């Protein structure tokens, strides 16, 4: 086990901004989802995240709007509010042979289950494993900063993920979150 200290907000603010430099592919139809799932079926390890349109009224909850699945070179942004939840996507999320790395997955699964029932398999939640590597802070932003000395912006987190067209800022934010999970996991594996 390595001993990594926590990081303050002040320290974090001094780090340069990280950006995902790979391809970002927005997926908006069920047919496109099928093509992406065929492509991703050859991978054994991907980054995973979701975004849900914020509800600003008490008692209002929403289903997941966007699902991000990242490889090292590309990130697919699946607009679930447009594509629905095709069977091939449910199969992918239930495949124990493809490891899907995310953070705070309980919240993701709650949002997903508002759209469709799945039995998730092959998921690894970084919040469950980073403490054994000596991390005091287990947020994506702080773990990433401690490992790579770069910061991840959270400015788009509460934006409208069901907008007719996602902004470039939304796309970059969404892709970075999923890719960062993958990068963190692969780096932690080198410590074992």
GROMACS .gro file of C-alpha atoms in nm:
model
  192
    1UNK     CA    1   0.000   0.000   0.000
    2UNK     CA    2   0.125   0.348  -0.082
    3UNK     CA    3   0.073   0.649   0.137
    4UNK     CA    4  -0.085   0.935  -0.055
    5UNK     CA    5  -0.198   1.242   0.131
    6UNK     CA    6  -0.521   1.425   0.075
    7UNK     CA    7  -0.537   1.747  -0.122
    8UNK     CA    8  -0.692   2.082  -0.037
    9UNK     CA    9  -0.916   2.284  -0.267
   10UNK     CA   10  -0.647   2.550  -0.274
   11UNK     CA   11  -0.381   2.303  -0.393
   12UNK     CA   12  -0.620   2.159  -0.648
   13UNK     CA   13  -0.689   2.505  -0.792
   14UNK     CA   14  -0.318   2.545  -0.880
   15UNK     CA   15  -0.311   2.239  -1.107
   16UNK     CA   16  -0.350   2.264  -1.485
   17UNK     CA   17  -0.680   2.156  -1.637
   18UNK     CA   18  -0.702   1.801  -1.776
   19UNK     CA   19  -0.867   1.739  -2.112
   20UNK     CA   20  -0.971   1.423  -2.288
   21UNK     CA   21  -0.782   1.422  -2.618
   22UNK     CA   22  -0.952   1.121  -2.774
   23UNK     CA   23  -1.250   1.103  -3.008
   24UNK     CA   24  -1.591   1.185  -2.865
   25UNK     CA   25  -1.879   1.011  -3.042
   26UNK     CA   26  -2.236   1.119  -2.962
   27UNK     CA   27  -2.480   0.828  -3.000
   28UNK     CA   28  -2.842   0.934  -3.065
   29UNK     CA   29  -3.025   0.641  -3.227
   30UNK     CA   30  -3.093   0.280  -3.131
   31UNK     CA   31  -2.910   0.163  -3.445
   32UNK     CA   32  -2.601   0.361  -3.342
   33UNK     CA   33  -2.616   0.201  -2.995
   34UNK     CA   34  -2.612  -0.145  -3.158
   35UNK     CA   35  -2.299  -0.053  -3.361
   36UNK     CA   36  -2.124   0.086  -3.052
   37UNK     CA   37  -2.206  -0.223  -2.844
   38UNK     CA   38  -2.067  -0.448  -3.118
   39UNK     CA   39  -1.750  -0.238  -3.121
   40UNK     CA   40  -1.713  -0.235  -2.741
   41UNK     CA   41  -1.771  -0.610  -2.707
   42UNK     CA   42  -1.406  -0.664  -2.802
   43UNK     CA   43  -1.286  -0.466  -2.498
   44UNK     CA   44  -1.227  -0.616  -2.153
   45UNK     CA   45  -1.191  -0.283  -1.968
   46UNK     CA   46  -1.376   0.048  -2.013
   47UNK     CA   47  -1.446   0.364  -1.818
   48UNK     CA   48  -1.807   0.432  -1.722
   49UNK     CA   49  -2.016   0.722  -1.601
   50UNK     CA   50  -2.366   0.865  -1.635
   51UNK     CA   51  -2.527   1.207  -1.626
   52UNK     CA   52  -2.881   1.288  -1.521
   53UNK     CA   53  -3.070   1.607  -1.593
   54UNK     CA   54  -3.096   1.798  -1.265
   55UNK     CA   55  -3.435   1.828  -1.101
   56UNK     CA   56  -3.468   2.155  -0.919
   57UNK     CA   57  -3.802   2.074  -0.755
   58UNK     CA   58  -3.828   1.887  -0.429
   59UNK     CA   59  -3.944   1.528  -0.474
   60UNK     CA   60  -3.874   1.523  -0.850
   61UNK     CA   61  -3.637   1.250  -0.966
   62UNK     CA   62  -3.523   1.178  -1.319
   63UNK     CA   63  -3.385   0.878  -1.503
   64UNK     CA   64  -3.037   0.880  -1.648
   65UNK     CA   65  -3.001   1.104  -1.956
   66UNK     CA   66  -2.652   1.019  -2.078
   67UNK     CA   67  -2.423   0.719  -2.044
   68UNK     CA   68  -2.052   0.756  -2.113
   69UNK     CA   69  -1.837   0.456  -2.202
   70UNK     CA   70  -1.468   0.525  -2.262
   71UNK     CA   71  -1.171   0.338  -2.399
   72UNK     CA   72  -0.825   0.492  -2.394
   73UNK     CA   73  -0.880   0.648  -2.738
   74UNK     CA   74  -1.251   0.728  -2.756
   75UNK     CA   75  -1.560   0.797  -2.554
   76UNK     CA   76  -1.916   0.717  -2.656
   77UNK     CA   77  -2.184   0.948  -2.521
   78UNK     CA   78  -2.509   0.752  -2.539
   79UNK     CA   79  -2.809   0.987  -2.519
   80UNK     CA   80  -3.050   0.755  -2.341
   81UNK     CA   81  -3.325   1.016  -2.346
   82UNK     CA   82  -3.320   0.974  -2.728
   83UNK     CA   83  -3.215   0.610  -2.777
   84UNK     CA   84  -3.409   0.444  -2.500
   85UNK     CA   85  -3.247   0.135  -2.349
   86UNK     CA   86  -3.189  -0.123  -2.626
   87UNK     CA   87  -3.142  -0.487  -2.523
   88UNK     CA   88  -2.782  -0.481  -2.650
   89UNK     CA   89  -2.700  -0.208  -2.397
   90UNK     CA   90  -2.863  -0.403  -2.113
   91UNK     CA   91  -2.658  -0.707  -2.223
   92UNK     CA   92  -2.337  -0.500  -2.220
   93UNK     CA   93  -2.407  -0.369  -1.869
   94UNK     CA   94  -2.479  -0.725  -1.752
   95UNK     CA   95  -2.167  -0.880  -1.909
   96UNK     CA   96  -1.930  -0.990  -1.630
   97UNK     CA   97  -1.642  -1.033  -1.878
   98UNK     CA   98  -1.617  -0.662  -1.958
   99UNK     CA   99  -1.492  -0.464  -1.658
  100UNK     CA  100  -1.665  -0.128  -1.632
  101UNK     CA  101  -1.483   0.119  -1.408
  102UNK     CA  102  -1.679   0.400  -1.248
  103UNK     CA  103  -1.707   0.604  -0.933
  104UNK     CA  104  -2.005   0.622  -0.697
  105UNK     CA  105  -2.184   0.359  -0.903
  106UNK     CA  106  -2.474   0.326  -0.661
  107UNK     CA  107  -2.605   0.664  -0.779
  108UNK     CA  108  -2.558   0.564  -1.144
  109UNK     CA  109  -2.754   0.241  -1.092
  110UNK     CA  110  -3.038   0.427  -0.919
  111UNK     CA  111  -3.070   0.662  -1.216
  112UNK     CA  112  -3.045   0.377  -1.467
  113UNK     CA  113  -3.315   0.180  -1.288
  114UNK     CA  114  -3.554   0.472  -1.330
  115UNK     CA  115  -3.533   0.399  -1.706
  116UNK     CA  116  -3.497   0.019  -1.712
  117UNK     CA  117  -3.422  -0.268  -1.477
  118UNK     CA  118  -3.076  -0.417  -1.513
  119UNK     CA  119  -2.860  -0.658  -1.319
  120UNK     CA  120  -2.522  -0.485  -1.346
  121UNK     CA  121  -2.220  -0.716  -1.365
  122UNK     CA  122  -1.851  -0.654  -1.418
  123UNK     CA  123  -1.853  -0.314  -1.245
  124UNK     CA  124  -1.573  -0.184  -1.025
  125UNK     CA  125  -1.645   0.121  -0.810
  126UNK     CA  126  -1.329   0.326  -0.754
  127UNK     CA  127  -1.468   0.457  -0.425
  128UNK     CA  128  -1.453   0.101  -0.294
  129UNK     CA  129  -1.090   0.040  -0.392
  130UNK     CA  130  -0.899   0.371  -0.365
  131UNK     CA  131  -0.886   0.374   0.018
  132UNK     CA  132  -0.666   0.064   0.019
  133UNK     CA  133  -0.408   0.261  -0.181
  134UNK     CA  134  -0.386   0.525   0.091
  135UNK     CA  135  -0.625   0.788  -0.044
  136UNK     CA  136  -0.802   0.996   0.217
  137UNK     CA  137  -1.017   1.173  -0.045
  138UNK     CA  138  -1.223   0.950  -0.272
  139UNK     CA  139  -1.384   1.200  -0.510
  140UNK     CA  140  -1.291   1.163  -0.877
  141UNK     CA  141  -1.151   1.513  -0.887
  142UNK     CA  142  -0.921   1.466  -0.587
  143UNK     CA  143  -0.804   1.112  -0.668
  144UNK     CA  144  -0.720   1.223  -1.023
  145UNK     CA  145  -0.533   1.529  -0.895
  146UNK     CA  146  -0.332   1.324  -0.646
  147UNK     CA  147  -0.228   1.075  -0.913
  148UNK     CA  148  -0.171   1.300  -1.215
  149UNK     CA  149  -0.130   1.654  -1.078
  150UNK     CA  150  -0.411   1.783  -1.302
  151UNK     CA  151  -0.761   1.898  -1.219
  152UNK     CA  152  -1.095   1.794  -1.362
  153UNK     CA  153  -1.349   2.072  -1.402
  154UNK     CA  154  -1.697   2.005  -1.262
  155UNK     CA  155  -1.855   2.316  -1.416
  156UNK     CA  156  -2.093   2.121  -1.645
  157UNK     CA  157  -2.217   1.872  -1.384
  158UNK     CA  158  -2.554   2.040  -1.331
  159UNK     CA  159  -2.621   2.132  -1.693
  160UNK     CA  160  -2.920   2.012  -1.899
  161UNK     CA  161  -2.819   1.666  -2.022
  162UNK     CA  162  -3.141   1.641  -2.223
  163UNK     CA  163  -3.082   1.957  -2.429
  164UNK     CA  164  -3.155   1.920  -2.802
  165UNK     CA  165  -2.783   1.953  -2.873
  166UNK     CA  166  -2.506   1.893  -2.620
  167UNK     CA  167  -2.254   2.177  -2.605
  168UNK     CA  168  -1.885   2.112  -2.668
  169UNK     CA  169  -1.825   2.184  -2.298
  170UNK     CA  170  -2.080   1.919  -2.198
  171UNK     CA  171  -1.927   1.663  -2.435
  172UNK     CA  172  -1.573   1.725  -2.309
  173UNK     CA  173  -1.683   1.710  -1.944
  174UNK     CA  174  -1.879   1.388  -1.992
  175UNK     CA  175  -1.603   1.215  -2.187
  176UNK     CA  176  -1.336   1.317  -1.937
  177UNK     CA  177  -1.523   1.172  -1.638
  178UNK     CA  178  -1.555   0.823  -1.790
  179UNK     CA  179  -1.200   0.824  -1.932
  180UNK     CA  180  -1.056   0.946  -1.600
  181UNK     CA  181  -1.210   0.647  -1.419
  182UNK     CA  182  -1.037   0.412  -1.664
  183UNK     CA  183  -0.704   0.596  -1.632
  184UNK     CA  184  -0.716   0.594  -1.251
  185UNK     CA  185  -0.791   0.221  -1.240
  186UNK     CA  186  -0.512   0.129  -1.482
  187UNK     CA  187  -0.265   0.338  -1.282
  188UNK     CA  188  -0.371   0.182  -0.950
  189UNK     CA  189  -0.312  -0.162  -1.099
  190UNK     CA  190   0.055  -0.074  -1.147
  191UNK     CA  191   0.086  -0.026  -0.768
  192UNK     CA  192  -0.006  -0.389  -0.695
   0.00000   0.00000   0.00000
